[in-house]
PDB file of C-alpha atoms in Angstrom:
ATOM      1  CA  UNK A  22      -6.439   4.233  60.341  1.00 42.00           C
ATOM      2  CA  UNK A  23      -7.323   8.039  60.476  1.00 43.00           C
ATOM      3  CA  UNK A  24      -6.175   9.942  57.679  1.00 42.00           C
ATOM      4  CA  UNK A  25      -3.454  12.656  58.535  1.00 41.00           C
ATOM      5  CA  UNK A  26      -5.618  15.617  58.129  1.00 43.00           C
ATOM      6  CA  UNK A  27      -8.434  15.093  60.406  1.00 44.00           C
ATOM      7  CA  UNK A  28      -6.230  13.902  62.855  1.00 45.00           C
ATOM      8  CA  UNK A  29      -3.816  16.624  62.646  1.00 47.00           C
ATOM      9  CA  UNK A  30      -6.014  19.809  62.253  1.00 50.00           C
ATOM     10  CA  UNK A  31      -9.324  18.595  64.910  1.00 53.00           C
ATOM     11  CA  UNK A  32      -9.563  20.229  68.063  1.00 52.00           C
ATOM     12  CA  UNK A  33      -9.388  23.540  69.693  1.00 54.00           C
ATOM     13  CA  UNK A  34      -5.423  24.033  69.059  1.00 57.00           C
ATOM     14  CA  UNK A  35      -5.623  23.829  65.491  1.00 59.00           C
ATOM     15  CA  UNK A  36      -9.321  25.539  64.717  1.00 64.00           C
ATOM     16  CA  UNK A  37      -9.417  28.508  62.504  1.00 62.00           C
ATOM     17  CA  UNK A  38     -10.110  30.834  65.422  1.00 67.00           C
ATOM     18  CA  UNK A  39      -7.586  29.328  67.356  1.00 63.00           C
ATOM     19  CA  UNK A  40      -5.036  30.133  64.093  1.00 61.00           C
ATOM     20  CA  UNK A  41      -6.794  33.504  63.511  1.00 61.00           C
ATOM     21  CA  UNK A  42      -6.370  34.464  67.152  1.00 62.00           C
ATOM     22  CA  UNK A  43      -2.526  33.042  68.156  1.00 58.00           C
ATOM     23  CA  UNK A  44      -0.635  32.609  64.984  1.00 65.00           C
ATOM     24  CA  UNK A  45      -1.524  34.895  62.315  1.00 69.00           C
ATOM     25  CA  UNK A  46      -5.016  37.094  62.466  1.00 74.00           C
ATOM     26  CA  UNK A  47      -5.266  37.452  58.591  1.00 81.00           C
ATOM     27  CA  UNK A  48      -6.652  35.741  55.941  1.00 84.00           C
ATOM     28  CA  UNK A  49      -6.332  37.260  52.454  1.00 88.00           C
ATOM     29  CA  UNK A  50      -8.305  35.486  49.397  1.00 89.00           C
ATOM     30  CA  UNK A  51      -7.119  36.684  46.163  1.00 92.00           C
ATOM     31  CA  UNK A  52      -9.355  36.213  42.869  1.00 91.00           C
ATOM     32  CA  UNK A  53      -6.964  36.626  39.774  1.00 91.00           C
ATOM     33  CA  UNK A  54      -7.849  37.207  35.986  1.00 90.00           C
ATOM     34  CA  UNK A  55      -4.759  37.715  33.538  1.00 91.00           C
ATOM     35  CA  UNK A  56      -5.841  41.569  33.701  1.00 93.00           C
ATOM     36  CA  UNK A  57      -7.242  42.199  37.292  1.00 94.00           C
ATOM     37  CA  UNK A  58      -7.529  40.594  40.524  1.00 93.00           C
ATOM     38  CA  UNK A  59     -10.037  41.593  43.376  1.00 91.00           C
ATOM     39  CA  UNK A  60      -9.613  40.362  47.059  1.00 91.00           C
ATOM     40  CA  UNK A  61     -11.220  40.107  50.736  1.00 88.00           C
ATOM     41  CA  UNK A  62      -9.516  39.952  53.616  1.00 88.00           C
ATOM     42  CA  UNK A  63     -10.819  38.337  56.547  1.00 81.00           C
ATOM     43  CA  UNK A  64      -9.874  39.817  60.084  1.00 73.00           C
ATOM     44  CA  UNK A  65     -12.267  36.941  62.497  1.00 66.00           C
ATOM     45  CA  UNK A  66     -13.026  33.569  61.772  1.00 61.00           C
ATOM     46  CA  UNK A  67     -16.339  34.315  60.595  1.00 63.00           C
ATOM     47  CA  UNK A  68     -16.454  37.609  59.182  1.00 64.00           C
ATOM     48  CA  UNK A  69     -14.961  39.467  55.859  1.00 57.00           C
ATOM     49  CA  UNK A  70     -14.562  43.217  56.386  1.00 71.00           C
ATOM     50  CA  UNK A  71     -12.970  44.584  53.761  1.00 77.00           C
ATOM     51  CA  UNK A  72     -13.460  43.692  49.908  1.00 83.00           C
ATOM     52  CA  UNK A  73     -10.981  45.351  47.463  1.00 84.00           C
ATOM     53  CA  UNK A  74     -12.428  45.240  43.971  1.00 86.00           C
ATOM     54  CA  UNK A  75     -10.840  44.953  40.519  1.00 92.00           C
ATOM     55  CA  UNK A  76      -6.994  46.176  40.453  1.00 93.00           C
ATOM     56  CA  UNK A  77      -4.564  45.726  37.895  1.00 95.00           C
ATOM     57  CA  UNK A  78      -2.607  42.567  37.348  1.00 95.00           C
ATOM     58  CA  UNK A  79       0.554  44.235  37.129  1.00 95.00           C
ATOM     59  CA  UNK A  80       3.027  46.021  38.871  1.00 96.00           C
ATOM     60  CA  UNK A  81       0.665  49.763  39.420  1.00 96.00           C
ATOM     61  CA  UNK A  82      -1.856  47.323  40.618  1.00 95.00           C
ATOM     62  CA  UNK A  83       0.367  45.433  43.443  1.00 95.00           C
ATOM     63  CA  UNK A  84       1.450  48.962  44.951  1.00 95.00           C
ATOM     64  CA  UNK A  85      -2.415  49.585  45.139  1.00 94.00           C
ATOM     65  CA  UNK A  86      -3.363  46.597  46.608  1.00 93.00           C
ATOM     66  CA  UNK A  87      -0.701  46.497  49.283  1.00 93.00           C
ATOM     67  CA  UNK A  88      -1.275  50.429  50.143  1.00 93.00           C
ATOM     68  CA  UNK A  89      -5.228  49.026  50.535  1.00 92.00           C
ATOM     69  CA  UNK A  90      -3.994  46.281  52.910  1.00 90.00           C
ATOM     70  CA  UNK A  91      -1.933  48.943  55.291  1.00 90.00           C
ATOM     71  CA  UNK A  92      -5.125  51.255  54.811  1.00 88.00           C
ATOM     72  CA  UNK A  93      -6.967  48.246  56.347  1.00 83.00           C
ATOM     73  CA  UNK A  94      -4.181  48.052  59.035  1.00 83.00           C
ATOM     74  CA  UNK A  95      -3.090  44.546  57.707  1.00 85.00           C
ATOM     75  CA  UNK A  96       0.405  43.252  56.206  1.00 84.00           C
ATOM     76  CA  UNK A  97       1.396  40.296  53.937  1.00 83.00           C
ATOM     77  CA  UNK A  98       3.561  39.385  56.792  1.00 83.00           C
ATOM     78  CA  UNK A  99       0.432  39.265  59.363  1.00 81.00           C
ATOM     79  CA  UNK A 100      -1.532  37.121  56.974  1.00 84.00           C
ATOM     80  CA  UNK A 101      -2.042  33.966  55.017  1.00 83.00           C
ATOM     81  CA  UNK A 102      -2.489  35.146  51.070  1.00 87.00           C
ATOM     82  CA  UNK A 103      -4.614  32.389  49.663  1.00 86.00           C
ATOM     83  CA  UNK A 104      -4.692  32.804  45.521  1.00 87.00           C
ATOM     84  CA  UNK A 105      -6.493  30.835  42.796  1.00 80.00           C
ATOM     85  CA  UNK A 106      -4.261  28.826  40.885  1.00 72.00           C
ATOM     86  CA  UNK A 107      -5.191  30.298  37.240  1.00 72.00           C
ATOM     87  CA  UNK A 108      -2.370  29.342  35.643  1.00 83.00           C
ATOM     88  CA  UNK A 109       0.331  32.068  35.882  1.00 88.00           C
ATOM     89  CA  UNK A 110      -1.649  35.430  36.634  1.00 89.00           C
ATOM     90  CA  UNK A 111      -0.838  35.285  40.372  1.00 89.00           C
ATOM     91  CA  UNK A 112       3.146  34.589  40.161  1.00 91.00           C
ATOM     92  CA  UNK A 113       3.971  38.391  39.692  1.00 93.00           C
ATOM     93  CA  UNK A 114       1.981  39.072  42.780  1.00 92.00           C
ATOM     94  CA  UNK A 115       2.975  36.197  44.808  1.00 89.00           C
ATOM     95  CA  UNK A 116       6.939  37.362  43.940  1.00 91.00           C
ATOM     96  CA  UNK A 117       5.926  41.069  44.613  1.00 92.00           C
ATOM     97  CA  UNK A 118       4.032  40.525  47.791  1.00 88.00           C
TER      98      UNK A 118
END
């Protein structure tokens, strides 16, 4: 038997372009420290364009990073936030956002 995955996500409905293209055009990685985070966000399936680097872990910080992501014409809502699971640094973010 095929495991779930492969089955699930292969072909051209489920590829990343398809995803970035139909469903939601964002990708956001998020690289968190228990002071700072950075992050990229990437707008194609292949390409990063914008790179935000070191902001505060903390409230100050959030309102930057989210008046970066309108600067760069993308929303939380529009994307898929993908954050390293450090222990608790991202849960303030992941609440605020």
């Amino acid at each position: 038997m095929e495991p779930v995955h492969s089955t699930l996500f292969s072909g051209e409905k489920f590829s990343k372009e398809y995803f970035m293209s139909h469903i939601l055009p964002y990708m956001i990685g998020v690289d968190l420290a228990s002071e700072s985070f950075t992050a990229a966000v990437l707008t194609t399936a292949d390409s990063t364009t914008q790179v935000k680097q070191a902001v505060e872990n903390c409230i100050t910080g959030f309102t930057e990073f989210l008046q970066w992501l309108h600067s760069c014409n993308v929303t939380p809502d529009s994307s898929i936030v993908c954050m390293e699971a450090t222990g608790v640094y991202g849960e303030e973010l992941c609440y605020f956002l």
